[in-house]
């Protein structure tokens, strides 16, 4: 789309404002709005200035000036502004060198897609995520010198079967009892549907939506797979739409992986496949119908999984989810159909076009641009080095004896372990200049200084149960 097409689109929709959006290092959208009549076609080359030192993980204050260059291909009408407003996603540029900014996550994904083509292995990486989330009625939390608490509530919460609701009509999904019930147990069908309709309005194709396993309004909405860059952009819209639809209905949504104790957490199983010349590359006559390339991609992802999780499961809370007993994939093995494996090969269809791998460890706090590009780089490394994924494990992993289970690699037990793994194993990310050492080191520094260190300083409420009367 040309800049002229952009302005024609705005005029057609009677939009007098533009909302410019871009993603910070950790995966959160930032935005600024402009009257459309101050833009012209040169805006799409020159960009718009902003303070990069105020964006998480970006510039120091003495080098704060940055440019946001809008991409006209990303234009849509924002669903949540009162007046018609064109929303557009920007790429970030250094104002002095005019080079793309190395810490801009969207730039990393663009480089990843280009590098895939350069390798000759494939020309397209398709991504299909399954983000899960909780819909709550209320959330309260506080942390200071003398208080540390959180409280969540949901009309669907299993803990509310005896609450005075004038009247309490029951139908609360039990712990681990929320998968696929019809109404009246599933009270959020219409709300999820409203979220889906808003996504469809801006061109996102949806495969399905449903209640998930946990109590208290856990949900899943699945987007149809598409190419890497498009899916990264869509994931930002996905979160934005879900949160805003919930808010206008008096609800609140969290993508936090483990907000509910002793129930399933929210993951983001991610499907990946490589294509070339319009043909799928993963279908073959090897294990689970995979080709050699498919197996090597699995091998690369399993080999680098501990480092990948520094991006794919990027919060301390992520590792409350990645524990045995809650359907979480804590063992880094390959399996057909077995949902307790780190990498699953879905067997729903025999069509070569449906052949893919499913990495089950990511969660929806991830920055899609970085996580899915890192997965692609691990897959490419697997093909380039013909990495063997090892023997598949088609048994119920949760039923294995400890001595047999000990033979297999496990996911990191904490964000600290994942960050340490990334520090030791990130050379594969640097191939083709896709990730830079500067970005990786900033990610490691941010996580250690801004998240891990503050968490280590604070007493946990359960510590009072354990130790107060010591």
Tab-separated table of C-alpha atoms in Angstrom:
chain	number	residue	atom	x	y	z
A	1	UNK	CA	0.000	0.000	0.000
A	2	UNK	CA	1.268	3.464	-0.876
A	3	UNK	CA	0.963	6.518	1.376
A	4	UNK	CA	-1.654	7.841	-1.055
A	5	UNK	CA	-3.694	4.664	-0.509
A	6	UNK	CA	-3.396	5.275	3.224
A	7	UNK	CA	-4.881	8.756	2.973
A	8	UNK	CA	-7.607	7.523	0.621
A	9	UNK	CA	-8.504	4.874	3.219
A	10	UNK	CA	-8.692	7.521	5.948
A	11	UNK	CA	-10.900	9.765	3.817
A	12	UNK	CA	-13.200	6.887	2.891
A	13	UNK	CA	-13.696	6.143	6.599
A	14	UNK	CA	-14.066	9.826	7.540
A	15	UNK	CA	-11.082	9.537	9.888
A	16	UNK	CA	-9.545	12.799	11.034
A	17	UNK	CA	-7.045	11.253	13.461
A	18	UNK	CA	-4.204	8.741	13.183
A	19	UNK	CA	-3.074	6.549	16.090
A	20	UNK	CA	0.566	5.450	15.749
A	21	UNK	CA	1.458	2.245	17.612
A	22	UNK	CA	4.780	0.489	18.198
A	23	UNK	CA	5.965	-2.299	20.480
A	24	UNK	CA	8.513	-1.925	23.264
A	25	UNK	CA	11.220	-4.453	24.093
A	26	UNK	CA	9.048	-6.464	26.483
A	27	UNK	CA	6.100	-6.685	24.101
A	28	UNK	CA	3.708	-3.894	25.127
A	29	UNK	CA	2.185	-1.464	22.653
A	30	UNK	CA	2.903	2.260	23.000
A	31	UNK	CA	0.935	4.885	21.064
A	32	UNK	CA	0.537	8.535	20.150
A	33	UNK	CA	-2.298	10.177	18.198
A	34	UNK	CA	-2.080	12.907	15.539
A	35	UNK	CA	-4.576	14.931	13.512
A	36	UNK	CA	-4.358	13.420	10.060
A	37	UNK	CA	-3.959	16.776	8.360
A	38	UNK	CA	-0.468	17.236	9.855
A	39	UNK	CA	0.678	14.073	8.030
A	40	UNK	CA	1.606	13.893	4.367
A	41	UNK	CA	3.260	11.303	2.152
A	42	UNK	CA	6.725	12.279	3.434
A	43	UNK	CA	5.701	11.149	6.950
A	44	UNK	CA	6.038	7.566	5.753
A	45	UNK	CA	9.704	8.207	4.963
A	46	UNK	CA	10.737	10.789	7.547
A	47	UNK	CA	8.876	9.322	10.511
A	48	UNK	CA	7.783	11.055	13.711
A	49	UNK	CA	10.008	11.834	16.678
A	50	UNK	CA	9.582	10.546	20.236
A	51	UNK	CA	11.572	10.042	23.442
A	52	UNK	CA	13.246	6.634	23.268
A	53	UNK	CA	14.602	6.904	26.829
A	54	UNK	CA	11.040	6.621	28.182
A	55	UNK	CA	10.483	3.246	26.470
A	56	UNK	CA	11.411	0.145	28.456
A	57	UNK	CA	14.781	-1.329	27.518
A	58	UNK	CA	15.588	1.240	24.831
A	59	UNK	CA	17.723	4.377	24.791
A	60	UNK	CA	19.752	6.129	27.506
A	61	UNK	CA	18.641	9.673	28.264
A	62	UNK	CA	21.615	11.244	26.484
A	63	UNK	CA	20.622	9.462	23.230
A	64	UNK	CA	16.865	9.639	23.593
A	65	UNK	CA	15.656	10.923	20.203
A	66	UNK	CA	14.103	8.224	18.009
A	67	UNK	CA	11.872	8.084	14.936
A	68	UNK	CA	8.716	6.012	14.444
A	69	UNK	CA	8.136	5.327	10.740
A	70	UNK	CA	4.551	4.208	9.992
A	71	UNK	CA	3.988	1.137	7.831
A	72	UNK	CA	0.951	1.924	5.622
A	73	UNK	CA	0.265	-1.777	5.046
A	74	UNK	CA	-0.803	-2.106	8.695
A	75	UNK	CA	-3.614	0.443	8.599
A	76	UNK	CA	-7.008	-0.386	10.129
A	77	UNK	CA	-9.800	1.556	11.820
A	78	UNK	CA	-9.226	1.292	15.568
A	79	UNK	CA	-12.293	-0.352	17.151
A	80	UNK	CA	-12.160	1.535	20.454
A	81	UNK	CA	-11.954	5.251	19.724
A	82	UNK	CA	-15.133	7.305	19.822
A	83	UNK	CA	-14.377	9.014	16.515
A	84	UNK	CA	-13.115	7.179	13.396
A	85	UNK	CA	-9.348	6.817	13.825
A	86	UNK	CA	-6.847	5.118	11.536
A	87	UNK	CA	-4.408	2.959	13.471
A	88	UNK	CA	-1.017	2.162	11.974
A	89	UNK	CA	2.006	0.222	13.278
A	90	UNK	CA	5.442	1.825	13.108
A	91	UNK	CA	9.006	0.624	12.704
A	92	UNK	CA	11.685	2.391	14.748
A	93	UNK	CA	14.635	4.211	13.174
A	94	UNK	CA	17.706	5.976	14.536
A	95	UNK	CA	17.340	9.683	13.598
A	96	UNK	CA	21.069	10.151	12.994
A	97	UNK	CA	22.070	7.036	11.051
A	98	UNK	CA	18.568	6.420	9.569
A	99	UNK	CA	19.141	2.723	10.277
A	100	UNK	CA	16.485	0.425	11.707
A	101	UNK	CA	16.773	0.242	15.477
A	102	UNK	CA	18.327	-3.012	16.679
A	103	UNK	CA	16.136	-3.193	19.801
A	104	UNK	CA	12.875	-2.740	17.883
A	105	UNK	CA	11.220	-6.187	18.165
A	106	UNK	CA	9.387	-5.755	14.857
A	107	UNK	CA	12.722	-5.122	13.144
A	108	UNK	CA	14.052	-8.390	14.602
A	109	UNK	CA	11.110	-10.321	13.156
A	110	UNK	CA	11.540	-8.649	9.768
A	111	UNK	CA	15.217	-9.650	9.768
A	112	UNK	CA	14.281	-13.209	10.747
A	113	UNK	CA	11.877	-13.555	7.825
A	114	UNK	CA	14.500	-12.160	5.436
A	115	UNK	CA	17.222	-14.444	6.793
A	116	UNK	CA	15.047	-17.515	6.273
A	117	UNK	CA	14.877	-16.661	2.566
A	118	UNK	CA	18.629	-16.026	2.427
A	119	UNK	CA	19.351	-19.526	3.742
A	120	UNK	CA	17.463	-21.112	0.853
A	121	UNK	CA	15.833	-23.528	3.317
A	122	UNK	CA	12.390	-21.967	2.936
A	123	UNK	CA	10.752	-18.697	2.026
A	124	UNK	CA	7.896	-18.593	4.532
A	125	UNK	CA	7.535	-19.350	8.241
A	126	UNK	CA	3.951	-19.878	9.326
A	127	UNK	CA	3.015	-19.302	12.979
A	128	UNK	CA	-0.202	-20.369	14.687
A	129	UNK	CA	-0.453	-19.514	18.405
A	130	UNK	CA	-3.072	-20.623	20.933
A	131	UNK	CA	-3.094	-17.858	23.551
A	132	UNK	CA	-5.024	-18.524	26.765
A	133	UNK	CA	-6.151	-15.920	29.283
A	134	UNK	CA	-8.339	-15.375	32.353
A	135	UNK	CA	-11.410	-13.146	32.550
A	136	UNK	CA	-11.913	-11.824	36.086
A	137	UNK	CA	-14.502	-9.592	37.711
A	138	UNK	CA	-11.996	-7.927	40.000
A	139	UNK	CA	-8.304	-7.845	40.776
A	140	UNK	CA	-6.600	-6.115	43.702
A	141	UNK	CA	-2.924	-6.205	44.594
A	142	UNK	CA	-0.460	-4.284	46.743
A	143	UNK	CA	3.200	-4.469	47.667
A	144	UNK	CA	4.904	-2.125	50.103
A	145	UNK	CA	7.031	-2.277	53.247
A	146	UNK	CA	4.277	-3.749	55.428
A	147	UNK	CA	1.804	-5.335	52.983
A	148	UNK	CA	2.068	-7.950	50.291
A	149	UNK	CA	-1.193	-9.248	48.855
A	150	UNK	CA	-3.319	-9.995	45.815
A	151	UNK	CA	-6.959	-10.905	45.474
A	152	UNK	CA	-8.785	-11.997	42.341
A	153	UNK	CA	-12.434	-12.812	41.953
A	154	UNK	CA	-14.711	-14.249	39.306
A	155	UNK	CA	-18.386	-15.064	39.206
A	156	UNK	CA	-17.231	-18.362	37.686
A	157	UNK	CA	-14.702	-19.102	40.442
A	158	UNK	CA	-15.093	-22.525	42.033
A	159	UNK	CA	-14.435	-20.864	45.407
A	160	UNK	CA	-17.703	-18.923	45.059
A	161	UNK	CA	-20.171	-21.803	45.294
A	162	UNK	CA	-21.241	-20.543	48.751
A	163	UNK	CA	-21.003	-16.794	48.089
A	164	UNK	CA	-24.121	-14.701	48.740
A	165	UNK	CA	-25.094	-13.569	45.221
A	166	UNK	CA	-28.810	-12.843	45.654
A	167	UNK	CA	-29.250	-15.577	44.519
A	168	UNK	CA	-26.264	-17.850	43.889
A	169	UNK	CA	-27.376	-20.021	40.961
A	170	UNK	CA	-24.395	-22.358	40.974
A	171	UNK	CA	-22.851	-23.533	37.701
A	172	UNK	CA	-19.297	-22.643	38.761
A	173	UNK	CA	-16.686	-24.555	36.726
A	174	UNK	CA	-14.716	-26.719	39.133
A	175	UNK	CA	-10.932	-26.565	39.413
A	176	UNK	CA	-9.628	-28.211	36.221
A	177	UNK	CA	-13.266	-28.585	35.126
A	178	UNK	CA	-13.625	-25.750	32.653
A	179	UNK	CA	-12.819	-27.449	29.338
A	180	UNK	CA	-15.646	-27.154	26.773
A	181	UNK	CA	-18.750	-26.891	29.021
A	182	UNK	CA	-21.842	-25.359	27.456
A	183	UNK	CA	-23.841	-22.603	29.128
A	184	UNK	CA	-24.902	-21.964	31.802
A	185	UNK	CA	-21.547	-23.225	33.136
A	186	UNK	CA	-19.722	-21.357	30.384
A	187	UNK	CA	-20.900	-17.817	31.087
A	188	UNK	CA	-18.491	-16.102	28.704
A	189	UNK	CA	-19.536	-17.370	25.275
A	190	UNK	CA	-21.008	-14.029	24.210
A	191	UNK	CA	-18.090	-12.024	25.625
A	192	UNK	CA	-15.544	-14.167	23.765
A	193	UNK	CA	-17.724	-13.881	20.690
A	194	UNK	CA	-17.671	-10.088	20.972
A	195	UNK	CA	-13.869	-10.240	21.118
A	196	UNK	CA	-13.810	-12.439	18.018
A	197	UNK	CA	-16.152	-10.170	16.047
A	198	UNK	CA	-13.925	-7.167	16.771
A	199	UNK	CA	-10.903	-9.130	15.538
A	200	UNK	CA	-12.724	-10.174	12.391
A	201	UNK	CA	-13.585	-6.524	11.659
A	202	UNK	CA	-9.891	-5.694	11.271
A	203	UNK	CA	-9.132	-8.786	9.184
A	204	UNK	CA	-7.913	-11.327	11.741
A	205	UNK	CA	-9.045	-14.835	10.820
A	206	UNK	CA	-10.174	-16.871	13.835
A	207	UNK	CA	-10.306	-20.658	13.985
A	208	UNK	CA	-12.184	-21.167	17.264
A	209	UNK	CA	-12.905	-19.866	20.740
A	210	UNK	CA	-13.831	-21.809	23.869
A	211	UNK	CA	-13.671	-22.012	27.644
A	212	UNK	CA	-10.400	-23.483	28.882
A	213	UNK	CA	-9.617	-26.030	31.596
A	214	UNK	CA	-9.303	-23.779	34.650
A	215	UNK	CA	-12.093	-22.317	36.707
A	216	UNK	CA	-12.725	-18.561	36.963
A	217	UNK	CA	-13.194	-17.694	33.295
A	218	UNK	CA	-10.131	-19.151	31.608
A	219	UNK	CA	-10.519	-18.797	27.842
A	220	UNK	CA	-8.790	-19.512	24.563
A	221	UNK	CA	-9.177	-17.843	21.168
A	222	UNK	CA	-7.175	-19.320	18.291
A	223	UNK	CA	-6.050	-17.323	15.274
A	224	UNK	CA	-5.585	-19.046	11.922
A	225	UNK	CA	-1.911	-19.493	11.091
A	226	UNK	CA	-0.218	-16.907	8.921
A	227	UNK	CA	3.282	-15.691	8.123
A	228	UNK	CA	5.626	-14.544	10.880
A	229	UNK	CA	5.370	-10.743	10.583
A	230	UNK	CA	1.622	-10.715	10.103
A	231	UNK	CA	1.073	-12.958	13.117
A	232	UNK	CA	3.338	-10.833	15.297
A	233	UNK	CA	1.292	-7.748	14.399
A	234	UNK	CA	-1.967	-9.646	14.892
A	235	UNK	CA	-0.925	-10.824	18.341
A	236	UNK	CA	-0.593	-7.202	19.434
A	237	UNK	CA	-4.107	-6.512	18.150
A	238	UNK	CA	-5.303	-9.733	19.805
A	239	UNK	CA	-4.253	-8.584	23.281
A	240	UNK	CA	-5.451	-5.030	22.688
A	241	UNK	CA	-8.907	-6.126	21.549
A	242	UNK	CA	-9.412	-8.721	24.279
A	243	UNK	CA	-8.487	-6.318	27.079
A	244	UNK	CA	-10.599	-3.474	25.721
A	245	UNK	CA	-13.682	-5.585	25.042
A	246	UNK	CA	-13.428	-6.976	28.568
A	247	UNK	CA	-13.093	-3.466	30.024
A	248	UNK	CA	-16.171	-2.105	28.254
A	249	UNK	CA	-18.122	-5.053	29.681
A	250	UNK	CA	-16.953	-4.400	33.234
A	251	UNK	CA	-14.448	-7.272	33.228
A	252	UNK	CA	-10.668	-7.496	33.387
A	253	UNK	CA	-8.373	-9.834	31.467
A	254	UNK	CA	-4.922	-11.115	32.337
A	255	UNK	CA	-2.449	-13.021	30.177
A	256	UNK	CA	-0.417	-13.761	33.317
A	257	UNK	CA	0.381	-17.488	33.101
A	258	UNK	CA	-0.492	-18.559	36.666
A	259	UNK	CA	-2.891	-16.234	38.494
A	260	UNK	CA	-4.886	-19.059	40.144
A	261	UNK	CA	-3.231	-21.332	42.720
A	262	UNK	CA	-3.732	-25.097	42.252
A	263	UNK	CA	-5.370	-24.859	38.840
A	264	UNK	CA	-4.129	-24.881	35.258
A	265	UNK	CA	-2.184	-21.891	34.022
A	266	UNK	CA	-2.439	-20.071	30.698
A	267	UNK	CA	-0.061	-21.164	27.950
A	268	UNK	CA	0.412	-20.211	24.325
A	269	UNK	CA	1.119	-23.396	22.397
A	270	UNK	CA	2.750	-22.258	19.179
A	271	UNK	CA	2.535	-24.104	15.853
A	272	UNK	CA	5.361	-23.555	13.360
A	273	UNK	CA	5.930	-24.795	9.821
A	274	UNK	CA	8.217	-23.873	6.926
A	275	UNK	CA	7.115	-23.587	3.299
A	276	UNK	CA	8.938	-22.947	0.033
A	277	UNK	CA	7.426	-21.976	-3.293
A	278	UNK	CA	3.958	-22.467	-1.883
A	279	UNK	CA	4.692	-26.034	-0.770
A	280	UNK	CA	4.936	-27.367	2.801
A	281	UNK	CA	8.330	-28.736	3.845
A	282	UNK	CA	7.443	-30.646	7.003
A	283	UNK	CA	5.493	-33.578	5.491
A	284	UNK	CA	7.424	-36.817	4.923
A	285	UNK	CA	7.727	-40.491	5.793
A	286	UNK	CA	9.630	-40.192	9.074
A	287	UNK	CA	8.252	-40.204	12.626
A	288	UNK	CA	4.702	-38.802	12.885
A	289	UNK	CA	4.692	-38.106	9.145
A	290	UNK	CA	7.526	-35.575	9.343
A	291	UNK	CA	10.220	-34.944	6.768
A	292	UNK	CA	13.912	-34.724	7.587
A	293	UNK	CA	13.611	-30.917	7.623
A	294	UNK	CA	10.692	-31.174	10.038
A	295	UNK	CA	12.648	-33.439	12.361
A	296	UNK	CA	15.702	-31.184	12.251
A	297	UNK	CA	13.539	-28.182	13.134
A	298	UNK	CA	12.193	-30.085	16.138
A	299	UNK	CA	15.772	-30.961	17.053
A	300	UNK	CA	16.844	-27.327	16.928
A	301	UNK	CA	13.975	-26.161	19.098
A	302	UNK	CA	14.538	-28.908	21.680
A	303	UNK	CA	18.283	-28.245	21.803
A	304	UNK	CA	17.854	-24.522	22.340
A	305	UNK	CA	14.633	-24.697	24.379
A	306	UNK	CA	16.137	-23.557	27.718
A	307	UNK	CA	17.463	-20.399	26.034
A	308	UNK	CA	14.270	-19.927	24.009
A	309	UNK	CA	12.253	-19.861	27.212
A	310	UNK	CA	14.003	-16.659	28.272
A	311	UNK	CA	11.804	-15.100	25.536
A	312	UNK	CA	8.943	-17.614	25.330
A	313	UNK	CA	8.255	-17.862	29.087
A	314	UNK	CA	9.709	-14.503	30.078
A	315	UNK	CA	8.288	-13.826	33.547
A	316	UNK	CA	8.896	-15.180	37.033
A	317	UNK	CA	5.222	-16.183	37.027
A	318	UNK	CA	5.794	-18.293	33.880
A	319	UNK	CA	7.539	-20.890	36.025
A	320	UNK	CA	4.552	-21.219	38.355
A	321	UNK	CA	2.878	-22.701	35.260
A	322	UNK	CA	5.769	-24.872	34.086
A	323	UNK	CA	5.432	-27.425	36.879
A	324	UNK	CA	4.286	-31.070	36.796
A	325	UNK	CA	0.648	-31.923	37.293
A	326	UNK	CA	-1.172	-29.081	35.518
A	327	UNK	CA	-0.862	-30.249	31.879
A	328	UNK	CA	2.273	-28.143	31.509
A	329	UNK	CA	5.035	-29.391	29.153
A	330	UNK	CA	7.952	-29.596	31.563
A	331	UNK	CA	9.870	-32.289	29.653
A	332	UNK	CA	11.776	-31.376	26.521
A	333	UNK	CA	10.955	-34.323	24.313
A	334	UNK	CA	9.123	-34.886	21.035
A	335	UNK	CA	5.905	-36.829	20.722
A	336	UNK	CA	2.995	-37.385	18.370
A	337	UNK	CA	-0.335	-36.558	20.008
A	338	UNK	CA	1.085	-36.567	23.550
A	339	UNK	CA	0.231	-33.182	25.063
A	340	UNK	CA	2.644	-33.610	27.960
A	341	UNK	CA	5.678	-33.285	25.648
A	342	UNK	CA	7.537	-30.040	25.015
A	343	UNK	CA	7.140	-30.463	21.243
A	344	UNK	CA	4.052	-32.207	19.935
A	345	UNK	CA	3.340	-33.246	16.342
A	346	UNK	CA	-0.417	-32.710	15.861
A	347	UNK	CA	-2.098	-35.625	14.106
A	348	UNK	CA	-5.522	-34.157	13.320
A	349	UNK	CA	-5.083	-34.390	9.546
A	350	UNK	CA	-3.083	-36.404	7.020
A	351	UNK	CA	-2.814	-33.433	4.665
A	352	UNK	CA	0.809	-32.367	4.005
A	353	UNK	CA	-0.332	-28.753	4.421
A	354	UNK	CA	-1.288	-29.388	8.051
A	355	UNK	CA	2.040	-30.947	9.046
A	356	UNK	CA	3.713	-28.778	11.672
A	357	UNK	CA	5.392	-28.818	15.049
A	358	UNK	CA	3.785	-27.453	18.197
A	359	UNK	CA	6.077	-25.950	20.830
A	360	UNK	CA	3.988	-26.096	24.002
A	361	UNK	CA	6.216	-24.212	26.447
A	362	UNK	CA	5.517	-20.540	25.532
A	363	UNK	CA	2.975	-18.451	27.412
A	364	UNK	CA	1.115	-15.284	26.381
A	365	UNK	CA	3.288	-12.868	28.372
A	366	UNK	CA	5.833	-13.392	25.577
A	367	UNK	CA	6.751	-10.746	23.036
A	368	UNK	CA	5.663	-12.515	19.845
A	369	UNK	CA	8.160	-10.697	17.632
A	370	UNK	CA	11.106	-11.967	19.688
A	371	UNK	CA	9.727	-15.359	20.735
A	372	UNK	CA	8.596	-16.591	17.336
A	373	UNK	CA	11.681	-15.232	15.594
A	374	UNK	CA	13.850	-17.007	18.175
A	375	UNK	CA	11.924	-20.228	17.506
A	376	UNK	CA	12.519	-19.760	13.777
A	377	UNK	CA	16.247	-19.242	14.375
A	378	UNK	CA	16.408	-22.430	16.467
A	379	UNK	CA	14.589	-24.317	13.693
A	380	UNK	CA	16.993	-22.964	11.067
A	381	UNK	CA	19.926	-23.976	13.250
A	382	UNK	CA	18.417	-27.446	13.484
A	383	UNK	CA	18.276	-27.763	9.686
A	384	UNK	CA	21.716	-26.292	9.074
A	385	UNK	CA	23.325	-28.622	11.599
A	386	UNK	CA	20.996	-31.608	11.117
A	387	UNK	CA	20.194	-31.731	14.816
A	388	UNK	CA	18.654	-35.030	15.885
A	389	UNK	CA	15.560	-34.479	18.066
A	390	UNK	CA	16.176	-37.782	19.850
A	391	UNK	CA	13.787	-40.639	20.377
A	392	UNK	CA	10.118	-39.722	20.675
A	393	UNK	CA	8.311	-40.340	23.922
A	394	UNK	CA	4.760	-41.515	23.399
A	395	UNK	CA	4.096	-42.674	26.949
A	396	UNK	CA	2.241	-40.605	29.531
A	397	UNK	CA	5.170	-38.585	30.831
A	398	UNK	CA	3.421	-37.925	34.121
A	399	UNK	CA	3.229	-41.665	34.805
A	400	UNK	CA	6.928	-42.413	34.270
A	401	UNK	CA	9.097	-43.610	37.137
A	402	UNK	CA	11.557	-40.966	38.396
A	403	UNK	CA	14.610	-42.881	37.173
A	404	UNK	CA	13.196	-43.112	33.640
A	405	UNK	CA	12.084	-39.481	33.658
A	406	UNK	CA	15.549	-38.379	34.723
A	407	UNK	CA	16.876	-39.462	31.312
A	408	UNK	CA	15.095	-36.567	29.625
A	409	UNK	CA	15.886	-32.855	29.541
A	410	UNK	CA	13.524	-30.608	31.487
A	411	UNK	CA	12.439	-27.032	31.119
A	412	UNK	CA	14.203	-24.501	33.329
A	413	UNK	CA	12.752	-24.352	36.814
A	414	UNK	CA	12.853	-20.575	37.035
A	415	UNK	CA	13.339	-17.421	35.015
A	416	UNK	CA	16.858	-17.228	36.486
A	417	UNK	CA	17.716	-20.600	34.912
A	418	UNK	CA	16.241	-19.542	31.561
A	419	UNK	CA	18.164	-16.262	31.534
A	420	UNK	CA	21.366	-18.121	32.429
A	421	UNK	CA	20.693	-20.525	29.559
A	422	UNK	CA	20.226	-17.616	27.140
A	423	UNK	CA	23.480	-16.075	28.324
A	424	UNK	CA	25.313	-19.318	27.510
A	425	UNK	CA	23.427	-20.207	24.332
A	426	UNK	CA	22.535	-17.347	21.997
A	427	UNK	CA	24.965	-17.754	19.107
A	428	UNK	CA	22.226	-19.382	17.014
A	429	UNK	CA	20.178	-16.179	17.341
A	430	UNK	CA	22.986	-14.084	15.849
A	431	UNK	CA	23.074	-15.868	12.500
A	432	UNK	CA	22.406	-13.414	9.678
A	433	UNK	CA	22.461	-10.530	12.150
A	434	UNK	CA	18.868	-11.280	13.129
A	435	UNK	CA	19.369	-10.773	16.852
A	436	UNK	CA	22.180	-8.546	18.039
A	437	UNK	CA	24.370	-9.019	21.076
A	438	UNK	CA	23.180	-5.598	22.226
A	439	UNK	CA	19.533	-6.720	22.295
A	440	UNK	CA	20.268	-10.048	24.002
A	441	UNK	CA	22.433	-8.413	26.662
A	442	UNK	CA	19.805	-5.738	27.310
A	443	UNK	CA	17.141	-8.441	27.683
A	444	UNK	CA	19.315	-10.318	30.181
A	445	UNK	CA	20.141	-7.122	32.086
A	446	UNK	CA	16.517	-5.991	32.224
A	447	UNK	CA	15.265	-9.326	33.494
A	448	UNK	CA	17.941	-9.594	36.170
A	449	UNK	CA	17.820	-6.010	37.391
A	450	UNK	CA	14.144	-5.072	36.904
A	451	UNK	CA	12.390	-8.358	37.667
A	452	UNK	CA	14.543	-11.020	39.315
A	453	UNK	CA	16.355	-8.787	41.817
A	454	UNK	CA	13.182	-6.988	43.018
A	455	UNK	CA	11.369	-10.317	43.406
A	456	UNK	CA	14.244	-11.722	45.458
A	457	UNK	CA	14.006	-8.835	47.941
A	458	UNK	CA	10.329	-9.224	48.796
A	459	UNK	CA	8.884	-11.626	51.386
A	460	UNK	CA	6.150	-13.891	50.034
A	461	UNK	CA	2.840	-14.231	51.909
A	462	UNK	CA	3.284	-18.001	52.136
A	463	UNK	CA	6.589	-17.486	53.932
A	464	UNK	CA	4.572	-16.211	56.896
A	465	UNK	CA	2.713	-19.556	56.935
A	466	UNK	CA	6.000	-21.422	56.820
A	467	UNK	CA	8.287	-19.414	59.033
A	468	UNK	CA	6.514	-16.846	61.233
A	469	UNK	CA	6.437	-19.123	64.254
A	470	UNK	CA	9.898	-20.555	63.720
